[in-house]
Coordinates of C-alpha atoms and ligand atoms in Angstrom, one line a residue:
M1 CA -174.7 -41.1 -65.8
R2 CA -174.7 -44.7 -64.9
D3 CA -171.3 -46.4 -64.6
T4 CA -172.0 -48.6 -67.6
T5 CA -172.6 -45.5 -69.8
L6 CA -169.6 -43.9 -68.4
Y7 CA -167.3 -46.8 -69.2
Q8 CA -168.9 -47.1 -72.6
H9 CA -167.3 -43.7 -73.2
L10 CA -164.0 -44.3 -71.4
L11 CA -163.5 -47.4 -73.5
G12 CA -164.5 -45.7 -76.6
L13 CA -166.8 -48.6 -77.4
T14 CA -168.9 -48.5 -80.5
D15 CA -171.8 -50.6 -81.9
P16 CA -172.4 -53.5 -81.5
W17 CA -170.4 -53.5 -78.2
S18 CA -171.7 -52.2 -74.9
V19 CA -170.8 -52.4 -71.3
A20 CA -172.7 -55.1 -69.4
R21 CA -171.3 -54.7 -66.0
V22 CA -168.7 -52.8 -63.9
D23 CA -167.1 -54.0 -60.8
L24 CA -165.1 -51.5 -58.7
D25 CA -163.1 -53.0 -55.9
V26 CA -161.7 -50.3 -53.6
T27 CA -159.5 -52.7 -51.5
T28 CA -157.6 -54.0 -54.6
Q29 CA -158.0 -50.6 -56.4
R30 CA -159.2 -52.3 -59.4
V31 CA -162.0 -51.8 -62.0
D32 CA -163.3 -54.7 -64.0
V33 CA -165.5 -54.1 -67.0
W34 CA -167.4 -56.7 -69.0
V35 CA -168.6 -56.0 -72.4
E36 CA -171.2 -57.8 -74.6
H37 CA -172.9 -57.6 -77.9
P38 CA -176.5 -58.2 -78.9
R39 CA -177.7 -61.5 -80.4
G40 CA -178.2 -61.9 -84.0
H41 CA -175.3 -59.6 -85.0
Q42 CA -173.6 -60.4 -88.2
W43 CA -169.7 -60.4 -88.0
P44 CA -167.1 -59.9 -90.7
C45 CA -164.6 -62.6 -91.2
P46 CA -161.2 -61.3 -90.3
E47 CA -159.7 -62.6 -93.5
C48 CA -162.1 -61.6 -96.1
G49 CA -164.7 -59.3 -94.4
E50 CA -167.6 -61.6 -95.5
L51 CA -170.5 -61.2 -93.0
A52 CA -171.4 -64.3 -91.2
S53 CA -173.6 -65.0 -88.2
L54 CA -172.1 -66.0 -84.8
H55 CA -170.5 -69.5 -84.7
D56 CA -169.7 -69.5 -81.0
H57 CA -167.5 -67.6 -78.4
A58 CA -163.9 -68.2 -77.4
S59 CA -163.5 -68.3 -73.7
E60 CA -163.4 -65.0 -71.7
R61 CA -160.2 -62.9 -72.2
V62 CA -159.0 -60.0 -70.2
W63 CA -157.2 -56.9 -71.5
R64 CA -155.5 -54.2 -69.4
H65 CA -156.9 -50.6 -70.2
L66 CA -156.0 -47.2 -69.2
D67 CA -156.5 -46.6 -65.4
S68 CA -159.8 -45.1 -64.5
C69 CA -160.0 -43.0 -61.2
Q70 CA -156.3 -44.0 -60.8
F71 CA -157.5 -47.7 -60.4
Q72 CA -156.1 -50.4 -62.7
T73 CA -158.9 -51.1 -65.3
F74 CA -159.5 -54.4 -67.0
L75 CA -161.8 -55.2 -69.9
H76 CA -163.4 -58.7 -70.1
A77 CA -165.0 -60.1 -73.2
E78 CA -165.8 -63.5 -74.9
P79 CA -164.5 -62.9 -78.3
P80 CA -167.2 -64.0 -80.9
R81 CA -166.1 -66.5 -83.6
V82 CA -167.6 -66.9 -87.3
N83 CA -167.6 -69.8 -89.5
C84 CA -166.6 -68.4 -92.8
P85 CA -167.4 -70.6 -95.8
E86 CA -163.9 -69.9 -97.1
H87 CA -161.7 -69.5 -94.0
G88 CA -163.4 -71.7 -91.4
V89 CA -163.9 -70.9 -87.8
R90 CA -162.2 -67.6 -87.0
Q91 CA -162.2 -65.1 -84.1
V92 CA -163.5 -61.8 -85.2
R93 CA -161.5 -58.4 -84.9
L94 CA -162.1 -56.7 -81.6
P95 CA -162.2 -52.9 -82.0
W96 CA -160.4 -52.2 -78.7
T97 CA -157.4 -54.4 -79.4
E98 CA -155.0 -55.9 -81.8
P99 CA -155.0 -59.8 -82.3
H100 CA -153.2 -61.6 -79.6
A101 CA -152.6 -58.5 -77.4
R102 CA -152.9 -58.5 -73.7
F103 CA -153.7 -54.8 -73.5
T104 CA -156.2 -52.6 -75.2
S105 CA -154.8 -50.4 -78.0
M106 CA -155.5 -47.2 -76.0
F107 CA -153.3 -48.5 -73.2
E108 CA -150.6 -49.7 -75.5
A109 CA -150.4 -46.3 -77.3
F110 CA -150.0 -44.6 -73.8
A111 CA -147.5 -47.2 -72.7
I112 CA -145.4 -46.7 -75.8
R113 CA -145.2 -43.0 -75.2
V114 CA -144.4 -43.5 -71.6
L115 CA -141.6 -46.0 -72.5
Q116 CA -140.2 -43.7 -75.1
E117 CA -139.8 -40.8 -72.6
N118 CA -138.6 -42.7 -69.5
S119 CA -136.2 -45.4 -68.4
I120 CA -137.7 -48.9 -68.2
Q121 CA -137.7 -48.7 -64.4
A122 CA -139.6 -45.3 -64.4
A123 CA -142.1 -46.5 -67.0
R124 CA -142.8 -49.7 -65.1
K125 CA -143.8 -47.5 -62.0
I126 CA -145.9 -45.1 -64.0
L127 CA -147.7 -47.9 -65.8
G128 CA -147.8 -50.5 -63.2
I129 CA -146.4 -53.2 -65.3
S130 CA -143.8 -56.0 -65.0
W131 CA -140.4 -56.2 -66.7
D132 CA -141.8 -58.8 -69.0
E133 CA -144.8 -56.7 -69.9
A134 CA -142.5 -53.7 -70.6
W135 CA -140.4 -55.9 -73.0
Y136 CA -143.6 -57.5 -74.5
L137 CA -144.9 -53.8 -75.3
Q138 CA -141.6 -52.8 -76.8
H139 CA -141.3 -55.9 -78.8
R140 CA -144.7 -55.7 -80.3
A141 CA -144.3 -52.1 -81.0
V142 CA -140.9 -52.6 -82.9
A143 CA -142.5 -55.6 -84.9
R144 CA -145.4 -53.3 -85.9
G145 CA -143.1 -50.5 -86.9
L146 CA -140.8 -52.8 -88.9
A147 CA -143.8 -54.4 -90.6
R148 CA -145.0 -50.8 -91.7
K149 CA -141.5 -49.5 -92.6
K150 CA -141.4 -48.7 -96.3
P151 CA -138.1 -49.3 -98.1
R152 CA -136.3 -46.1 -98.8
D153 CA -133.1 -44.9 -100.3
I154 CA -130.3 -44.3 -97.8
R155 CA -127.5 -42.1 -99.3
Y156 CA -125.0 -42.3 -96.3
L157 CA -124.7 -45.4 -94.1
G158 CA -122.7 -45.4 -90.8
V159 CA -121.6 -48.7 -89.3
D160 CA -119.9 -49.3 -86.1
E161 CA -119.5 -52.0 -83.5
K162 CA -120.8 -51.7 -80.0
S163 CA -120.0 -53.9 -77.1
A164 CA -122.9 -55.6 -75.5
G165 CA -121.5 -57.1 -72.4
R166 CA -118.2 -58.6 -71.4
G167 CA -116.0 -60.8 -73.6
Q168 CA -114.9 -60.8 -77.3
K169 CA -118.1 -62.5 -78.4
N170 CA -120.4 -59.9 -77.1
Y171 CA -120.6 -57.3 -79.9
V172 CA -123.3 -56.0 -82.1
T173 CA -123.0 -54.0 -85.3
I174 CA -125.0 -50.9 -85.4
I175 CA -126.1 -49.6 -88.9
C176 CA -127.3 -46.0 -89.1
D177 CA -128.8 -43.8 -91.7
L178 CA -126.4 -40.8 -91.2
I179 CA -128.6 -38.2 -92.8
E180 CA -132.0 -39.2 -91.0
G181 CA -130.1 -40.0 -87.8
T182 CA -131.8 -43.4 -87.4
V183 CA -130.7 -46.9 -86.6
E184 CA -131.5 -49.0 -89.5
E185 CA -130.5 -52.4 -88.0
V186 CA -128.6 -54.0 -85.1
T187 CA -127.0 -57.3 -86.0
E188 CA -125.0 -60.0 -84.2
G189 CA -121.2 -59.8 -83.8
R190 CA -118.8 -57.5 -85.8
E191 CA -117.9 -59.9 -88.6
K192 CA -118.2 -59.4 -92.3
R193 CA -121.6 -61.3 -92.1
S194 CA -122.9 -58.6 -89.5
L195 CA -123.0 -56.0 -92.2
L196 CA -123.2 -58.1 -95.4
D197 CA -126.4 -59.7 -94.1
Y198 CA -128.0 -56.3 -93.7
L199 CA -126.9 -55.1 -97.2
E200 CA -128.4 -58.2 -98.6
T201 CA -131.8 -57.5 -97.2
L202 CA -131.9 -54.3 -99.3
A203 CA -133.5 -54.2 -102.8
D204 CA -131.1 -53.6 -105.8
E205 CA -132.1 -49.9 -106.1
Q206 CA -131.5 -49.4 -102.4
R207 CA -128.1 -50.8 -102.7
E208 CA -127.4 -48.6 -105.7
A209 CA -128.6 -45.6 -103.9
I210 CA -125.9 -45.9 -101.2
A211 CA -123.2 -43.4 -102.1
A212 CA -120.9 -44.0 -99.2
V213 CA -120.4 -46.0 -95.9
S214 CA -118.7 -44.5 -92.9
M215 CA -116.7 -47.0 -90.8
D216 CA -113.5 -47.7 -89.0
M217 CA -110.6 -49.3 -90.9
C218 CA -111.6 -52.8 -90.0
D219 CA -111.4 -55.6 -92.6
A220 CA -114.8 -57.3 -91.7
Y221 CA -116.7 -54.1 -92.8
I222 CA -114.4 -53.4 -95.6
Y223 CA -114.9 -56.8 -97.2
A224 CA -118.7 -56.6 -96.5
V225 CA -119.0 -53.3 -98.5
C226 CA -116.7 -54.6 -101.3
D227 CA -118.9 -57.8 -101.6
G228 CA -122.3 -56.3 -100.8
L229 CA -122.2 -53.1 -103.0
E230 CA -121.3 -52.6 -106.6
D231 CA -118.1 -50.6 -106.9
G232 CA -118.0 -51.0 -103.0
K233 CA -114.4 -50.2 -102.5
N234 CA -115.0 -46.6 -103.8
K235 CA -117.9 -46.1 -101.5
I236 CA -115.9 -46.8 -98.4
A237 CA -115.3 -43.7 -96.1
F238 CA -113.1 -44.2 -93.2
D239 CA -114.3 -42.2 -90.2
R240 CA -111.9 -39.4 -89.2
F241 CA -112.4 -39.9 -85.4
H242 CA -111.5 -43.6 -85.8
I243 CA -108.4 -42.7 -87.6
M244 CA -107.5 -40.2 -85.0
Q245 CA -108.1 -42.8 -82.3
H246 CA -105.5 -45.1 -84.1
M247 CA -103.0 -42.2 -83.9
G248 CA -103.8 -41.6 -80.3
K249 CA -103.0 -45.3 -79.5
A250 CA -99.7 -44.9 -81.3
V251 CA -98.9 -41.9 -79.3
D252 CA -99.8 -43.7 -76.1
A253 CA -97.6 -46.6 -77.2
V254 CA -94.6 -44.2 -77.5
R255 CA -95.4 -42.6 -74.2
R256 CA -95.5 -45.9 -72.4
H257 CA -92.2 -47.1 -73.7
E258 CA -90.4 -43.9 -73.1
H259 CA -92.0 -43.6 -69.6
H260 CA -90.5 -47.1 -68.8
T261 CA -87.1 -46.2 -70.2
L262 CA -86.9 -43.0 -68.2
A263 CA -88.3 -44.4 -65.1
K264 CA -85.5 -47.0 -65.0
K265 CA -83.0 -44.2 -65.1
G266 CA -84.7 -42.2 -62.5
A267 CA -87.7 -39.9 -62.3
S268 CA -89.9 -39.8 -65.6
P269 CA -91.5 -36.5 -66.4
L270 CA -94.2 -38.6 -68.2
A271 CA -95.5 -40.2 -65.1
G272 CA -99.3 -39.7 -64.8
T273 CA -99.6 -37.9 -68.2
R274 CA -101.3 -40.7 -70.2
Y275 CA -104.7 -38.5 -70.7
V276 CA -102.8 -35.4 -71.4
W277 CA -101.7 -36.6 -74.9
L278 CA -105.2 -37.8 -75.9
Y279 CA -106.4 -34.4 -76.5
S280 CA -106.0 -31.7 -79.3
R281 CA -104.6 -28.6 -77.9
E282 CA -108.0 -26.7 -78.2
N283 CA -109.8 -29.5 -76.2
L284 CA -107.2 -30.1 -73.5
P285 CA -109.0 -29.8 -70.1
S286 CA -107.5 -27.1 -67.9
R287 CA -106.3 -29.5 -65.3
Y288 CA -103.7 -30.9 -67.9
W289 CA -102.4 -27.4 -69.0
E290 CA -99.5 -27.2 -66.7
D291 CA -98.2 -30.7 -67.5
F292 CA -98.8 -30.2 -71.2
Y293 CA -97.1 -27.0 -71.7
A294 CA -94.1 -28.1 -69.6
L295 CA -93.8 -31.1 -72.0
K296 CA -94.9 -30.2 -75.3
D297 CA -91.8 -28.5 -76.6
S298 CA -89.4 -30.8 -74.8
D299 CA -87.3 -33.2 -76.8
L300 CA -89.4 -36.0 -75.5
K301 CA -90.4 -38.7 -78.2
T302 CA -93.9 -38.5 -76.8
A303 CA -94.2 -34.8 -77.5
R304 CA -93.0 -35.5 -81.0
A305 CA -95.5 -38.2 -81.6
W306 CA -98.2 -36.0 -80.3
A307 CA -97.2 -33.2 -82.8
I308 CA -97.4 -35.8 -85.7
K309 CA -100.7 -37.0 -84.5
E310 CA -102.2 -33.4 -84.1
N311 CA -100.8 -32.4 -87.4
L312 CA -102.9 -35.0 -89.1
R313 CA -106.1 -33.3 -88.1
N314 CA -105.4 -30.7 -90.7
L315 CA -106.0 -33.1 -93.5
W316 CA -109.8 -32.8 -93.2
N317 CA -109.7 -29.1 -93.2
Y318 CA -108.8 -29.1 -96.9
K319 CA -111.6 -28.2 -99.2
T320 CA -110.5 -30.4 -102.1
L321 CA -108.6 -33.5 -102.8
R322 CA -106.2 -31.5 -105.0
W323 CA -105.0 -29.6 -101.9
A324 CA -105.3 -32.5 -99.5
E325 CA -103.0 -34.9 -101.4
P326 CA -99.8 -32.8 -101.2
F327 CA -100.5 -32.3 -97.5
W328 CA -100.9 -36.0 -97.0
K329 CA -97.6 -36.8 -98.8
R330 CA -95.8 -34.3 -96.5
W331 CA -97.4 -35.7 -93.4
Y332 CA -96.7 -39.3 -94.4
Y333 CA -93.0 -38.5 -95.1
W334 CA -92.7 -36.9 -91.7
A335 CA -94.5 -39.8 -89.8
S336 CA -92.7 -42.6 -91.7
H337 CA -89.2 -40.9 -91.0
S338 CA -90.0 -40.2 -87.3
R339 CA -88.1 -43.1 -85.9
L340 CA -91.0 -43.7 -83.6
E341 CA -92.0 -47.3 -84.4
P342 CA -95.7 -47.2 -83.2
V343 CA -96.3 -43.9 -85.2
K344 CA -94.7 -45.3 -88.3
K345 CA -96.8 -48.4 -87.9
A346 CA -100.1 -46.4 -87.5
A347 CA -99.0 -44.1 -90.6
K348 CA -98.6 -47.2 -92.6
T349 CA -102.0 -48.5 -91.7
I350 CA -103.5 -45.2 -92.6
K351 CA -101.7 -45.2 -95.9
K352 CA -102.9 -48.6 -96.8
H353 CA -106.5 -47.3 -96.2
L354 CA -105.9 -44.0 -98.0
Y355 CA -108.4 -44.7 -100.8
G356 CA -111.1 -44.6 -98.2
I357 CA -109.8 -41.6 -96.3
L358 CA -109.8 -39.4 -99.3
T359 CA -113.4 -40.4 -100.0
Y360 CA -114.1 -37.6 -97.4
F361 CA -113.5 -34.9 -100.1
E362 CA -116.3 -36.2 -102.1
H363 CA -118.6 -37.4 -99.3
P364 CA -117.8 -35.4 -96.2
I365 CA -119.4 -37.8 -93.8
T366 CA -118.2 -39.1 -90.5
N367 CA -119.7 -41.5 -87.8
A368 CA -119.9 -38.5 -85.5
M369 CA -123.0 -37.5 -87.4
S370 CA -124.6 -40.4 -85.4
E371 CA -123.0 -39.2 -82.2
G372 CA -126.3 -38.4 -80.7
I373 CA -127.3 -42.0 -81.5
N374 CA -124.2 -43.4 -79.7
S375 CA -124.9 -41.5 -76.6
K376 CA -128.5 -42.6 -76.5
I377 CA -127.4 -46.2 -77.1
E378 CA -125.0 -45.8 -74.1
T379 CA -128.1 -44.6 -72.1
I380 CA -130.4 -47.4 -73.3
W381 CA -127.6 -49.9 -72.2
K382 CA -127.2 -48.3 -68.8
T383 CA -130.7 -47.8 -67.8
A384 CA -131.6 -51.4 -68.5
C385 CA -128.5 -52.5 -66.5
G386 CA -127.2 -54.6 -69.4
Y387 CA -129.3 -57.0 -71.4
R388 CA -130.2 -60.6 -71.0
N389 CA -129.6 -61.1 -74.6
K390 CA -128.7 -59.2 -77.7
Q391 CA -132.1 -59.5 -79.2
R392 CA -133.6 -57.5 -76.4
F393 CA -130.8 -54.9 -76.9
R394 CA -131.7 -54.7 -80.6
T395 CA -135.4 -54.2 -79.8
A396 CA -134.7 -51.4 -77.3
I397 CA -132.4 -49.7 -79.8
L398 CA -135.0 -49.9 -82.6
F399 CA -137.7 -48.9 -80.2
H400 CA -136.0 -45.7 -79.4
L401 CA -133.8 -44.9 -82.4
G402 CA -135.4 -46.7 -85.3
G403 CA -137.6 -43.8 -86.4
L404 CA -140.4 -46.3 -86.6
D405 CA -144.2 -45.8 -86.4
L406 CA -144.9 -47.7 -83.2
A407 CA -148.4 -46.9 -82.4
P408 CA -151.0 -49.8 -82.4
S409 CA -153.4 -49.7 -85.4
T410 CA -156.8 -48.0 -84.8
H411 CA -160.0 -49.4 -86.0
Ligands
ZN501 ZN1 -163.4 -65.4 -94.7

């Protein structure tokens, strides 16, 4: 088989395109392939498909293709242009690539799979591409996927902030479909706009289809749902793990204060116990058992705060609102009469948001449904060693977690 025929097959070239010449350079480990077409061919206008004869050629362009014999392989061609009576002078579609691409579609499809399954560093090594080329490929793939994405109904949305670098300003808002387990959008900041802008991109039917939105008790997202969705307040579902986090912080505040007071008088039994109190009893790591069992039944305020926090977990074990409500009342009475200021304050915050906590009994959703997403976002963040800008972070998240159809179109 002559090398031109071989490359005809390797490139998957079809009529009217054929390989004119192949250059193999062993020292640079590179194969260059020139392709051509016969004279007198009629070309379809890229806009309307109307056949027209050749007008001229654009200057030669080069596309990276899949390696052949482990050599980087490049395809060269002068793209033909037609003069359509309706659309003027246009470059025709080339079967091996998408318009404006620097790679053949076969290379791009392969590169997307490699980038999906590897860190950027590893993918760059496998593919022999630069950082910028890796970004370019991801960016194009996501743009393609978003353009193809069909509007669909999302019953349960999850919304959460994520730090994207140092400082207060560096946050993004991550909006997920909790059932599909996909990231629907990543927006700037963690303000009301960050969520409202997304809701406003949805069609009326899509907004109506949202049954509940899981979130932390934060005003920005609350206002966004109240403004962005009809009957929005009733669709808010405060995430139980965020609520327990608030209680955890209250316990820690009690511990810190008590520890300082005791340490002033002498030795404090609370020294070095900060992490002991963060866990529920079942999840307490064994290294903390000794400390914990020595302290839990003491008359320490911290032990009491911990018991109140842990008791609240039972709220979500009730099957119905009817049973949950009396429990809540008993718990709130206990917490608000505890004489532990941080606990009282946290209990008040929770009470103020009770409307969205009890939503759980109608829509049992939590942001933990997207826990897999969170850990993957964490990995994306780490393996890229941070991101030069939030736009790239968004692209990477949608590339890996957007559930998008990323492959280049085939002709
Ligand atoms: Zn045309």
